[in-house]
């Protein structure tokens, strides 16, 4: 029997020492995504029906490219954390849960990196 | 784990639907929709990097009625998840937990998400010269 109080156990975070990082990272990315999402929403409205050359002109700005990379990085990380919780909550068969978690993890990395590389590709002039 | 013989989440069938629980379900739902929507976002950016033909193909898809319907679902999900996400962050700092506040902010989220979606689409059609 442990003599440690519940509060002491929580503060010590057990032997893993990092029990809250998932929750904290989800909140950090959420906070970052508030201004980024507003910018993104305004951008897709402004770029509605834009031609390819207008799109390239827009993406050529370091501010646009920078904000887009930040949005993609924070967004895909937030998505990975969120989908992980949804899967862990609702998929109760172990092999299905593990498979779904792997697909989400790989998918977020692949799509996120491909999107970021597309932005960098355009910004550096193809 | 696979053979646990007790009720497991989501437990939606055992509770009476309320604004609080419904908004919570929709928050997760819109999160998943946005996840699927990142396929569209990736397509858009990769098409722009690939060249005029690939970009024209994306533009053709997104301008069609199926594309517009998907984009409408994506924009609503984006604004809903944004508004309700801010509500969640206030709870995280311990604010707005009283029942009256939880219900009131819930309706604020419903109204704002619908309003912002409407505004964005009106502005989008204006950009296309359709208004």
JSON list of N, CA and C in Angstrom, two decimals, chain A residues 23 27 34 37-38 40-41 44-46 48-52 55-56 58-59 68 72 76 79 83 85 89-90 92 94 111 114-115 118-119 121-122, chain B residues 1-2 8-10 28 31-32 35 38-39 41-42 44-49 51-52 55 59 74 78-79 81-82 86 89 92 120 123-124 127-128:
[
{"chain": "A", "resi": 23, "resn": "UNK", "atom": "N", "xyz": [-2.97, 16.24, -23.32]},
{"chain": "A", "resi": 23, "resn": "UNK", "atom": "CA", "xyz": [-4.00, 17.26, -23.03]},
{"chain": "A", "resi": 23, "resn": "UNK", "atom": "C", "xyz": [-3.43, 18.65, -23.29]},
{"chain": "A", "resi": 27, "resn": "UNK", "atom": "N", "xyz": [-4.43, 21.64, -26.20]},
{"chain": "A", "resi": 27, "resn": "UNK", "atom": "CA", "xyz": [-4.84, 23.01, -25.87]},
{"chain": "A", "resi": 27, "resn": "UNK", "atom": "C", "xyz": [-3.92, 24.05, -26.51]},
{"chain": "A", "resi": 34, "resn": "UNK", "atom": "N", "xyz": [-6.71, 29.36, -33.27]},
{"chain": "A", "resi": 34, "resn": "UNK", "atom": "CA", "xyz": [-7.78, 30.37, -33.30]},
{"chain": "A", "resi": 34, "resn": "UNK", "atom": "C", "xyz": [-7.45, 31.47, -34.33]},
{"chain": "A", "resi": 37, "resn": "UNK", "atom": "N", "xyz": [-6.99, 29.90, -37.95]},
{"chain": "A", "resi": 37, "resn": "UNK", "atom": "CA", "xyz": [-8.23, 29.50, -38.62]},
{"chain": "A", "resi": 37, "resn": "UNK", "atom": "C", "xyz": [-8.96, 30.71, -39.17]},
{"chain": "A", "resi": 38, "resn": "UNK", "atom": "N", "xyz": [-8.98, 31.80, -38.39]},
{"chain": "A", "resi": 38, "resn": "UNK", "atom": "CA", "xyz": [-9.64, 33.02, -38.88]},
{"chain": "A", "resi": 38, "resn": "UNK", "atom": "C", "xyz": [-8.95, 33.52, -40.15]},
{"chain": "A", "resi": 40, "resn": "UNK", "atom": "N", "xyz": [-7.19, 31.68, -42.21]},
{"chain": "A", "resi": 40, "resn": "UNK", "atom": "CA", "xyz": [-7.43, 30.68, -43.25]},
{"chain": "A", "resi": 40, "resn": "UNK", "atom": "C", "xyz": [-8.82, 30.84, -43.86]},
{"chain": "A", "resi": 41, "resn": "UNK", "atom": "N", "xyz": [-9.84, 31.08, -43.01]},
{"chain": "A", "resi": 41, "resn": "UNK", "atom": "CA", "xyz": [-11.20, 31.26, -43.51]},
{"chain": "A", "resi": 41, "resn": "UNK", "atom": "C", "xyz": [-11.28, 32.49, -44.41]},
{"chain": "A", "resi": 44, "resn": "UNK", "atom": "N", "xyz": [-9.51, 31.56, -47.81]},
{"chain": "A", "resi": 44, "resn": "UNK", "atom": "CA", "xyz": [-10.21, 30.75, -48.81]},
{"chain": "A", "resi": 44, "resn": "UNK", "atom": "C", "xyz": [-11.37, 31.53, -49.41]},
{"chain": "A", "resi": 45, "resn": "UNK", "atom": "N", "xyz": [-11.97, 32.44, -48.63]},
{"chain": "A", "resi": 45, "resn": "UNK", "atom": "CA", "xyz": [-13.01, 33.30, -49.22]},
{"chain": "A", "resi": 45, "resn": "UNK", "atom": "C", "xyz": [-12.37, 34.21, -50.28]},
{"chain": "A", "resi": 46, "resn": "UNK", "atom": "N", "xyz": [-11.23, 34.82, -49.93]},
{"chain": "A", "resi": 46, "resn": "UNK", "atom": "CA", "xyz": [-10.57, 35.74, -50.86]},
{"chain": "A", "resi": 46, "resn": "UNK", "atom": "C", "xyz": [-10.06, 35.02, -52.10]},
{"chain": "A", "resi": 48, "resn": "UNK", "atom": "N", "xyz": [-11.48, 32.43, -53.54]},
{"chain": "A", "resi": 48, "resn": "UNK", "atom": "CA", "xyz": [-12.56, 31.72, -54.24]},
{"chain": "A", "resi": 48, "resn": "UNK", "atom": "C", "xyz": [-12.50, 32.00, -55.73]},
{"chain": "A", "resi": 49, "resn": "UNK", "atom": "N", "xyz": [-12.41, 30.93, -56.53]},
{"chain": "A", "resi": 49, "resn": "UNK", "atom": "CA", "xyz": [-12.41, 31.07, -57.98]},
{"chain": "A", "resi": 49, "resn": "UNK", "atom": "C", "xyz": [-11.15, 31.69, -58.55]},
{"chain": "A", "resi": 50, "resn": "UNK", "atom": "N", "xyz": [-10.08, 31.82, -57.74]},
{"chain": "A", "resi": 50, "resn": "UNK", "atom": "CA", "xyz": [-8.85, 32.45, -58.23]},
{"chain": "A", "resi": 50, "resn": "UNK", "atom": "C", "xyz": [-8.19, 31.58, -59.30]},
{"chain": "A", "resi": 51, "resn": "UNK", "atom": "N", "xyz": [-7.53, 32.23, -60.26]},
{"chain": "A", "resi": 51, "resn": "UNK", "atom": "CA", "xyz": [-6.80, 31.50, -61.30]},
{"chain": "A", "resi": 51, "resn": "UNK", "atom": "C", "xyz": [-5.52, 30.91, -60.70]},
{"chain": "A", "resi": 52, "resn": "UNK", "atom": "N", "xyz": [-4.88, 30.03, -61.46]},
{"chain": "A", "resi": 52, "resn": "UNK", "atom": "CA", "xyz": [-3.66, 29.40, -60.99]},
{"chain": "A", "resi": 52, "resn": "UNK", "atom": "C", "xyz": [-2.56, 30.43, -60.74]},
{"chain": "A", "resi": 55, "resn": "UNK", "atom": "N", "xyz": [-3.22, 32.36, -57.63]},
{"chain": "A", "resi": 55, "resn": "UNK", "atom": "CA", "xyz": [-2.94, 31.50, -56.48]},
{"chain": "A", "resi": 55, "resn": "UNK", "atom": "C", "xyz": [-1.43, 31.47, -56.19]},
{"chain": "A", "resi": 56, "resn": "UNK", "atom": "N", "xyz": [-0.62, 31.34, -57.25]},
{"chain": "A", "resi": 56, "resn": "UNK", "atom": "CA", "xyz": [0.84, 31.31, -57.07]},
{"chain": "A", "resi": 56, "resn": "UNK", "atom": "C", "xyz": [1.35, 32.64, -56.52]},
{"chain": "A", "resi": 58, "resn": "UNK", "atom": "N", "xyz": [-0.26, 34.74, -54.69]},
{"chain": "A", "resi": 58, "resn": "UNK", "atom": "CA", "xyz": [-0.65, 34.82, -53.28]},
{"chain": "A", "resi": 58, "resn": "UNK", "atom": "C", "xyz": [0.27, 33.98, -52.41]},
{"chain": "A", "resi": 59, "resn": "UNK", "atom": "N", "xyz": [0.56, 32.74, -52.86]},
{"chain": "A", "resi": 59, "resn": "UNK", "atom": "CA", "xyz": [1.39, 31.83, -52.06]},
{"chain": "A", "resi": 59, "resn": "UNK", "atom": "C", "xyz": [2.86, 32.24, -52.04]},
{"chain": "A", "resi": 68, "resn": "UNK", "atom": "N", "xyz": [0.64, 29.60, -43.62]},
{"chain": "A", "resi": 68, "resn": "UNK", "atom": "CA", "xyz": [0.10, 28.34, -44.12]},
{"chain": "A", "resi": 68, "resn": "UNK", "atom": "C", "xyz": [0.84, 27.16, -43.50]},
{"chain": "A", "resi": 72, "resn": "UNK", "atom": "N", "xyz": [-0.82, 24.36, -41.12]},
{"chain": "A", "resi": 72, "resn": "UNK", "atom": "CA", "xyz": [-0.74, 22.93, -41.44]},
{"chain": "A", "resi": 72, "resn": "UNK", "atom": "C", "xyz": [-0.09, 22.15, -40.29]},
{"chain": "A", "resi": 76, "resn": "UNK", "atom": "N", "xyz": [-2.55, 19.67, -38.34]},
{"chain": "A", "resi": 76, "resn": "UNK", "atom": "CA", "xyz": [-2.40, 18.22, -38.45]},
{"chain": "A", "resi": 76, "resn": "UNK", "atom": "C", "xyz": [-2.02, 17.59, -37.11]},
{"chain": "A", "resi": 79, "resn": "UNK", "atom": "N", "xyz": [-5.22, 17.51, -35.18]},
{"chain": "A", "resi": 79, "resn": "UNK", "atom": "CA", "xyz": [-6.07, 16.45, -35.75]},
{"chain": "A", "resi": 79, "resn": "UNK", "atom": "C", "xyz": [-5.63, 15.08, -35.26]},
{"chain": "A", "resi": 83, "resn": "UNK", "atom": "N", "xyz": [-8.19, 12.85, -33.16]},
{"chain": "A", "resi": 83, "resn": "UNK", "atom": "CA", "xyz": [-8.65, 11.57, -33.71]},
{"chain": "A", "resi": 83, "resn": "UNK", "atom": "C", "xyz": [-8.22, 10.41, -32.80]},
{"chain": "A", "resi": 85, "resn": "UNK", "atom": "N", "xyz": [-8.06, 10.45, -29.55]},
{"chain": "A", "resi": 85, "resn": "UNK", "atom": "CA", "xyz": [-9.01, 10.37, -28.44]},
{"chain": "A", "resi": 85, "resn": "UNK", "atom": "C", "xyz": [-10.33, 9.75, -28.89]},
{"chain": "A", "resi": 89, "resn": "UNK", "atom": "N", "xyz": [-11.80, 6.24, -27.50]},
{"chain": "A", "resi": 89, "resn": "UNK", "atom": "CA", "xyz": [-13.09, 6.23, -26.81]},
{"chain": "A", "resi": 89, "resn": "UNK", "atom": "C", "xyz": [-14.08, 5.25, -27.41]},
{"chain": "A", "resi": 90, "resn": "UNK", "atom": "N", "xyz": [-14.08, 5.12, -28.74]},
{"chain": "A", "resi": 90, "resn": "UNK", "atom": "CA", "xyz": [-15.17, 4.39, -29.39]},
{"chain": "A", "resi": 90, "resn": "UNK", "atom": "C", "xyz": [-14.80, 3.07, -30.03]},
{"chain": "A", "resi": 92, "resn": "UNK", "atom": "N", "xyz": [-13.48, -0.40, -29.48]},
{"chain": "A", "resi": 92, "resn": "UNK", "atom": "CA", "xyz": [-13.19, -1.20, -28.30]},
{"chain": "A", "resi": 92, "resn": "UNK", "atom": "C", "xyz": [-12.50, -2.53, -28.58]},
{"chain": "A", "resi": 94, "resn": "UNK", "atom": "N", "xyz": [-9.35, -4.44, -29.66]},
{"chain": "A", "resi": 94, "resn": "UNK", "atom": "CA", "xyz": [-7.96, -4.00, -29.59]},
{"chain": "A", "resi": 94, "resn": "UNK", "atom": "C", "xyz": [-7.27, -3.88, -30.95]},
{"chain": "A", "resi": 111, "resn": "UNK", "atom": "N", "xyz": [-0.08, 13.44, -45.12]},
{"chain": "A", "resi": 111, "resn": "UNK", "atom": "CA", "xyz": [-0.81, 14.58, -45.68]},
{"chain": "A", "resi": 111, "resn": "UNK", "atom": "C", "xyz": [-0.21, 15.90, -45.23]},
{"chain": "A", "resi": 114, "resn": "UNK", "atom": "N", "xyz": [3.18, 16.42, -47.03]},
{"chain": "A", "resi": 114, "resn": "UNK", "atom": "CA", "xyz": [2.96, 16.68, -48.46]},
{"chain": "A", "resi": 114, "resn": "UNK", "atom": "C", "xyz": [2.44, 18.10, -48.66]},
{"chain": "A", "resi": 115, "resn": "UNK", "atom": "N", "xyz": [1.51, 18.53, -47.80]},
{"chain": "A", "resi": 115, "resn": "UNK", "atom": "CA", "xyz": [0.94, 19.88, -47.93]},
{"chain": "A", "resi": 115, "resn": "UNK", "atom": "C", "xyz": [2.01, 20.94, -47.65]},
{"chain": "A", "resi": 118, "resn": "UNK", "atom": "N", "xyz": [4.34, 21.22, -50.51]},
{"chain": "A", "resi": 118, "resn": "UNK", "atom": "CA", "xyz": [3.73, 21.92, -51.65]},
{"chain": "A", "resi": 118, "resn": "UNK", "atom": "C", "xyz": [3.85, 23.43, -51.45]},
{"chain": "A", "resi": 119, "resn": "UNK", "atom": "N", "xyz": [3.61, 23.91, -50.23]},
{"chain": "A", "resi": 119, "resn": "UNK", "atom": "CA", "xyz": [3.71, 25.34, -49.93]},
{"chain": "A", "resi": 119, "resn": "UNK", "atom": "C", "xyz": [5.15, 25.82, -50.12]},
{"chain": "A", "resi": 121, "resn": "UNK", "atom": "N", "xyz": [7.49, 24.40, -51.91]},
{"chain": "A", "resi": 121, "resn": "UNK", "atom": "CA", "xyz": [7.80, 24.24, -53.33]},
{"chain": "A", "resi": 121, "resn": "UNK", "atom": "C", "xyz": [7.39, 25.49, -54.11]},
{"chain": "A", "resi": 122, "resn": "UNK", "atom": "N", "xyz": [6.16, 25.94, -53.89]},
{"chain": "A", "resi": 122, "resn": "UNK", "atom": "CA", "xyz": [5.67, 27.13, -54.59]},
{"chain": "A", "resi": 122, "resn": "UNK", "atom": "C", "xyz": [6.47, 28.35, -54.15]},
{"chain": "B", "resi": 1, "resn": "UNK", "atom": "N", "xyz": [-9.79, -7.12, -23.28]},
{"chain": "B", "resi": 1, "resn": "UNK", "atom": "CA", "xyz": [-10.36, -5.82, -23.62]},
{"chain": "B", "resi": 1, "resn": "UNK", "atom": "C", "xyz": [-11.51, -5.98, -24.61]},
{"chain": "B", "resi": 2, "resn": "UNK", "atom": "N", "xyz": [-11.34, -6.90, -25.58]},
{"chain": "B", "resi": 2, "resn": "UNK", "atom": "CA", "xyz": [-12.35, -7.05, -26.62]},
{"chain": "B", "resi": 2, "resn": "UNK", "atom": "C", "xyz": [-13.62, -7.69, -26.07]},
{"chain": "B", "resi": 8, "resn": "UNK", "atom": "N", "xyz": [-20.18, 0.08, -22.98]},
{"chain": "B", "resi": 8, "resn": "UNK", "atom": "CA", "xyz": [-19.01, 0.90, -23.29]},
{"chain": "B", "resi": 8, "resn": "UNK", "atom": "C", "xyz": [-19.47, 2.17, -24.00]},
{"chain": "B", "resi": 9, "resn": "UNK", "atom": "N", "xyz": [-18.60, 3.20, -24.00]},
{"chain": "B", "resi": 9, "resn": "UNK", "atom": "CA", "xyz": [-18.94, 4.46, -24.64]},
{"chain": "B", "resi": 9, "resn": "UNK", "atom": "C", "xyz": [-19.32, 4.21, -26.10]},
{"chain": "B", "resi": 10, "resn": "UNK", "atom": "N", "xyz": [-20.13, 5.03, -26.75]},
{"chain": "B", "resi": 10, "resn": "UNK", "atom": "CA", "xyz": [-20.48, 6.40, -26.40]},
{"chain": "B", "resi": 10, "resn": "UNK", "atom": "C", "xyz": [-21.69, 6.61, -25.49]},
{"chain": "B", "resi": 28, "resn": "UNK", "atom": "N", "xyz": [-17.13, 16.76, -31.67]},
{"chain": "B", "resi": 28, "resn": "UNK", "atom": "CA", "xyz": [-16.33, 15.63, -32.13]},
{"chain": "B", "resi": 28, "resn": "UNK", "atom": "C", "xyz": [-16.61, 15.33, -33.60]},
{"chain": "B", "resi": 31, "resn": "UNK", "atom": "N", "xyz": [-14.95, 17.75, -35.80]},
{"chain": "B", "resi": 31, "resn": "UNK", "atom": "CA", "xyz": [-13.52, 17.48, -35.78]},
{"chain": "B", "resi": 31, "resn": "UNK", "atom": "C", "xyz": [-13.16, 16.39, -36.78]},
{"chain": "B", "resi": 32, "resn": "UNK", "atom": "N", "xyz": [-13.97, 15.33, -36.82]},
{"chain": "B", "resi": 32, "resn": "UNK", "atom": "CA", "xyz": [-13.73, 14.24, -37.77]},
{"chain": "B", "resi": 32, "resn": "UNK", "atom": "C", "xyz": [-13.95, 14.73, -39.20]},
{"chain": "B", "resi": 35, "resn": "UNK", "atom": "N", "xyz": [-11.08, 16.57, -40.30]},
{"chain": "B", "resi": 35, "resn": "UNK", "atom": "CA", "xyz": [-10.00, 15.63, -40.59]},
{"chain": "B", "resi": 35, "resn": "UNK", "atom": "C", "xyz": [-10.11, 15.10, -42.01]},
{"chain": "B", "resi": 38, "resn": "UNK", "atom": "N", "xyz": [-9.19, 17.70, -44.59]},
{"chain": "B", "resi": 38, "resn": "UNK", "atom": "CA", "xyz": [-7.78, 18.01, -44.87]},
{"chain": "B", "resi": 38, "resn": "UNK", "atom": "C", "xyz": [-7.34, 17.38, -46.19]},
{"chain": "B", "resi": 39, "resn": "UNK", "atom": "N", "xyz": [-8.06, 16.32, -46.64]},
{"chain": "B", "resi": 39, "resn": "UNK", "atom": "CA", "xyz": [-7.76, 15.75, -47.95]},
{"chain": "B", "resi": 39, "resn": "UNK", "atom": "C", "xyz": [-7.95, 16.81, -49.04]},
{"chain": "B", "resi": 41, "resn": "UNK", "atom": "N", "xyz": [-7.91, 20.12, -48.53]},
{"chain": "B", "resi": 41, "resn": "UNK", "atom": "CA", "xyz": [-6.89, 21.16, -48.32]},
{"chain": "B", "resi": 41, "resn": "UNK", "atom": "C", "xyz": [-5.57, 20.74, -48.96]},
{"chain": "B", "resi": 42, "resn": "UNK", "atom": "N", "xyz": [-5.18, 19.46, -48.73]},
{"chain": "B", "resi": 42, "resn": "UNK", "atom": "CA", "xyz": [-3.93, 18.95, -49.31]},
{"chain": "B", "resi": 42, "resn": "UNK", "atom": "C", "xyz": [-4.01, 18.95, -50.83]},
{"chain": "B", "resi": 44, "resn": "UNK", "atom": "N", "xyz": [-5.81, 20.92, -52.74]},
{"chain": "B", "resi": 44, "resn": "UNK", "atom": "CA", "xyz": [-5.74, 22.32, -53.18]},
{"chain": "B", "resi": 44, "resn": "UNK", "atom": "C", "xyz": [-4.28, 22.80, -53.27]},
{"chain": "B", "resi": 45, "resn": "UNK", "atom": "N", "xyz": [-3.52, 22.60, -52.20]},
{"chain": "B", "resi": 45, "resn": "UNK", "atom": "CA", "xyz": [-2.14, 23.08, -52.15]},
{"chain": "B", "resi": 45, "resn": "UNK", "atom": "C", "xyz": [-1.23, 22.31, -53.11]},
{"chain": "B", "resi": 46, "resn": "UNK", "atom": "N", "xyz": [-1.40, 20.98, -53.16]},
{"chain": "B", "resi": 46, "resn": "UNK", "atom": "CA", "xyz": [-0.55, 20.17, -54.04]},
{"chain": "B", "resi": 46, "resn": "UNK", "atom": "C", "xyz": [-0.88, 20.47, -55.51]},
{"chain": "B", "resi": 47, "resn": "UNK", "atom": "N", "xyz": [-2.17, 20.72, -55.80]},
{"chain": "B", "resi": 47, "resn": "UNK", "atom": "CA", "xyz": [-2.57, 21.07, -57.17]},
{"chain": "B", "resi": 47, "resn": "UNK", "atom": "C", "xyz": [-1.93, 22.39, -57.58]},
{"chain": "B", "resi": 48, "resn": "UNK", "atom": "N", "xyz": [-1.92, 23.36, -56.66]},
{"chain": "B", "resi": 48, "resn": "UNK", "atom": "CA", "xyz": [-1.30, 24.66, -56.97]},
{"chain": "B", "resi": 48, "resn": "UNK", "atom": "C", "xyz": [0.18, 24.48, -57.27]},
{"chain": "B", "resi": 49, "resn": "UNK", "atom": "N", "xyz": [0.85, 23.57, -56.53]},
{"chain": "B", "resi": 49, "resn": "UNK", "atom": "CA", "xyz": [2.28, 23.34, -56.74]},
{"chain": "B", "resi": 49, "resn": "UNK", "atom": "C", "xyz": [2.53, 22.54, -58.01]},
{"chain": "B", "resi": 51, "resn": "UNK", "atom": "N", "xyz": [0.84, 22.59, -61.00]},
{"chain": "B", "resi": 51, "resn": "UNK", "atom": "CA", "xyz": [0.73, 23.29, -62.28]},
{"chain": "B", "resi": 51, "resn": "UNK", "atom": "C", "xyz": [-0.70, 23.64, -62.64]},
{"chain": "B", "resi": 52, "resn": "UNK", "atom": "N", "xyz": [-0.86, 24.40, -63.75]},
{"chain": "B", "resi": 52, "resn": "UNK", "atom": "CA", "xyz": [-2.18, 24.91, -64.14]},
{"chain": "B", "resi": 52, "resn": "UNK", "atom": "C", "xyz": [-3.23, 23.82, -64.39]},
{"chain": "B", "resi": 55, "resn": "UNK", "atom": "N", "xyz": [-4.40, 22.35, -61.14]},
{"chain": "B", "resi": 55, "resn": "UNK", "atom": "CA", "xyz": [-5.17, 23.34, -60.40]},
{"chain": "B", "resi": 55, "resn": "UNK", "atom": "C", "xyz": [-6.55, 23.52, -61.03]},
{"chain": "B", "resi": 59, "resn": "UNK", "atom": "N", "xyz": [-10.19, 23.15, -59.31]},
{"chain": "B", "resi": 59, "resn": "UNK", "atom": "CA", "xyz": [-11.19, 24.21, -59.43]},
{"chain": "B", "resi": 59, "resn": "UNK", "atom": "C", "xyz": [-12.50, 23.69, -60.01]},
{"chain": "B", "resi": 74, "resn": "UNK", "atom": "N", "xyz": [-17.55, 21.61, -44.89]},
{"chain": "B", "resi": 74, "resn": "UNK", "atom": "CA", "xyz": [-16.23, 21.92, -44.34]},
{"chain": "B", "resi": 74, "resn": "UNK", "atom": "C", "xyz": [-16.23, 23.28, -43.66]},
{"chain": "B", "resi": 78, "resn": "UNK", "atom": "N", "xyz": [-15.65, 24.00, -39.76]},
{"chain": "B", "resi": 78, "resn": "UNK", "atom": "CA", "xyz": [-14.53, 24.85, -39.35]},
{"chain": "B", "resi": 78, "resn": "UNK", "atom": "C", "xyz": [-14.98, 25.91, -38.35]},
{"chain": "B", "resi": 79, "resn": "UNK", "atom": "N", "xyz": [-16.08, 26.61, -38.68]},
{"chain": "B", "resi": 79, "resn": "UNK", "atom": "CA", "xyz": [-16.56, 27.68, -37.79]},
{"chain": "B", "resi": 79, "resn": "UNK", "atom": "C", "xyz": [-17.15, 27.12, -36.50]},
{"chain": "B", "resi": 81, "resn": "UNK", "atom": "N", "xyz": [-16.32, 24.25, -34.99]},
{"chain": "B", "resi": 81, "resn": "UNK", "atom": "CA", "xyz": [-15.22, 23.73, -34.16]},
{"chain": "B", "resi": 81, "resn": "UNK", "atom": "C", "xyz": [-14.40, 24.88, -33.57]},
{"chain": "B", "resi": 82, "resn": "UNK", "atom": "N", "xyz": [-14.28, 25.97, -34.33]},
{"chain": "B", "resi": 82, "resn": "UNK", "atom": "CA", "xyz": [-13.58, 27.17, -33.84]},
{"chain": "B", "resi": 82, "resn": "UNK", "atom": "C", "xyz": [-14.35, 27.79, -32.67]},
{"chain": "B", "resi": 86, "resn": "UNK", "atom": "N", "xyz": [-13.32, 27.54, -28.63]},
{"chain": "B", "resi": 86, "resn": "UNK", "atom": "CA", "xyz": [-13.06, 28.68, -27.74]},
{"chain": "B", "resi": 86, "resn": "UNK", "atom": "C", "xyz": [-13.84, 28.50, -26.44]},
{"chain": "B", "resi": 89, "resn": "UNK", "atom": "N", "xyz": [-11.96, 26.17, -24.31]},
{"chain": "B", "resi": 89, "resn": "UNK", "atom": "CA", "xyz": [-10.77, 26.77, -23.70]},
{"chain": "B", "resi": 89, "resn": "UNK", "atom": "C", "xyz": [-11.15, 27.60, -22.48]},
{"chain": "B", "resi": 92, "resn": "UNK", "atom": "N", "xyz": [-11.52, 25.32, -19.73]},
{"chain": "B", "resi": 92, "resn": "UNK", "atom": "CA", "xyz": [-10.21, 24.86, -19.26]},
{"chain": "B", "resi": 92, "resn": "UNK", "atom": "C", "xyz": [-9.58, 25.80, -18.25]},
{"chain": "B", "resi": 120, "resn": "UNK", "atom": "N", "xyz": [-19.37, 33.96, -44.78]},
{"chain": "B", "resi": 120, "resn": "UNK", "atom": "CA", "xyz": [-18.27, 33.49, -45.61]},
{"chain": "B", "resi": 120, "resn": "UNK", "atom": "C", "xyz": [-18.77, 33.12, -47.01]},
{"chain": "B", "resi": 123, "resn": "UNK", "atom": "N", "xyz": [-19.70, 36.23, -48.99]},
{"chain": "B", "resi": 123, "resn": "UNK", "atom": "CA", "xyz": [-18.45, 36.87, -49.44]},
{"chain": "B", "resi": 123, "resn": "UNK", "atom": "C", "xyz": [-17.81, 36.06, -50.56]},
{"chain": "B", "resi": 124, "resn": "UNK", "atom": "N", "xyz": [-17.87, 34.74, -50.47]},
{"chain": "B", "resi": 124, "resn": "UNK", "atom": "CA", "xyz": [-17.30, 33.88, -51.50]},
{"chain": "B", "resi": 124, "resn": "UNK", "atom": "C", "xyz": [-18.00, 34.07, -52.85]},
{"chain": "B", "resi": 127, "resn": "UNK", "atom": "N", "xyz": [-16.97, 37.31, -54.28]},
{"chain": "B", "resi": 127, "resn": "UNK", "atom": "CA", "xyz": [-15.65, 37.23, -54.90]},
{"chain": "B", "resi": 127, "resn": "UNK", "atom": "C", "xyz": [-15.71, 36.65, -56.31]},
{"chain": "B", "resi": 128, "resn": "UNK", "atom": "N", "xyz": [-16.62, 35.73, -56.53]},
{"chain": "B", "resi": 128, "resn": "UNK", "atom": "CA", "xyz": [-16.77, 35.11, -57.84]},
{"chain": "B", "resi": 128, "resn": "UNK", "atom": "C", "xyz": [-17.53, 36.01, -58.80]}
]
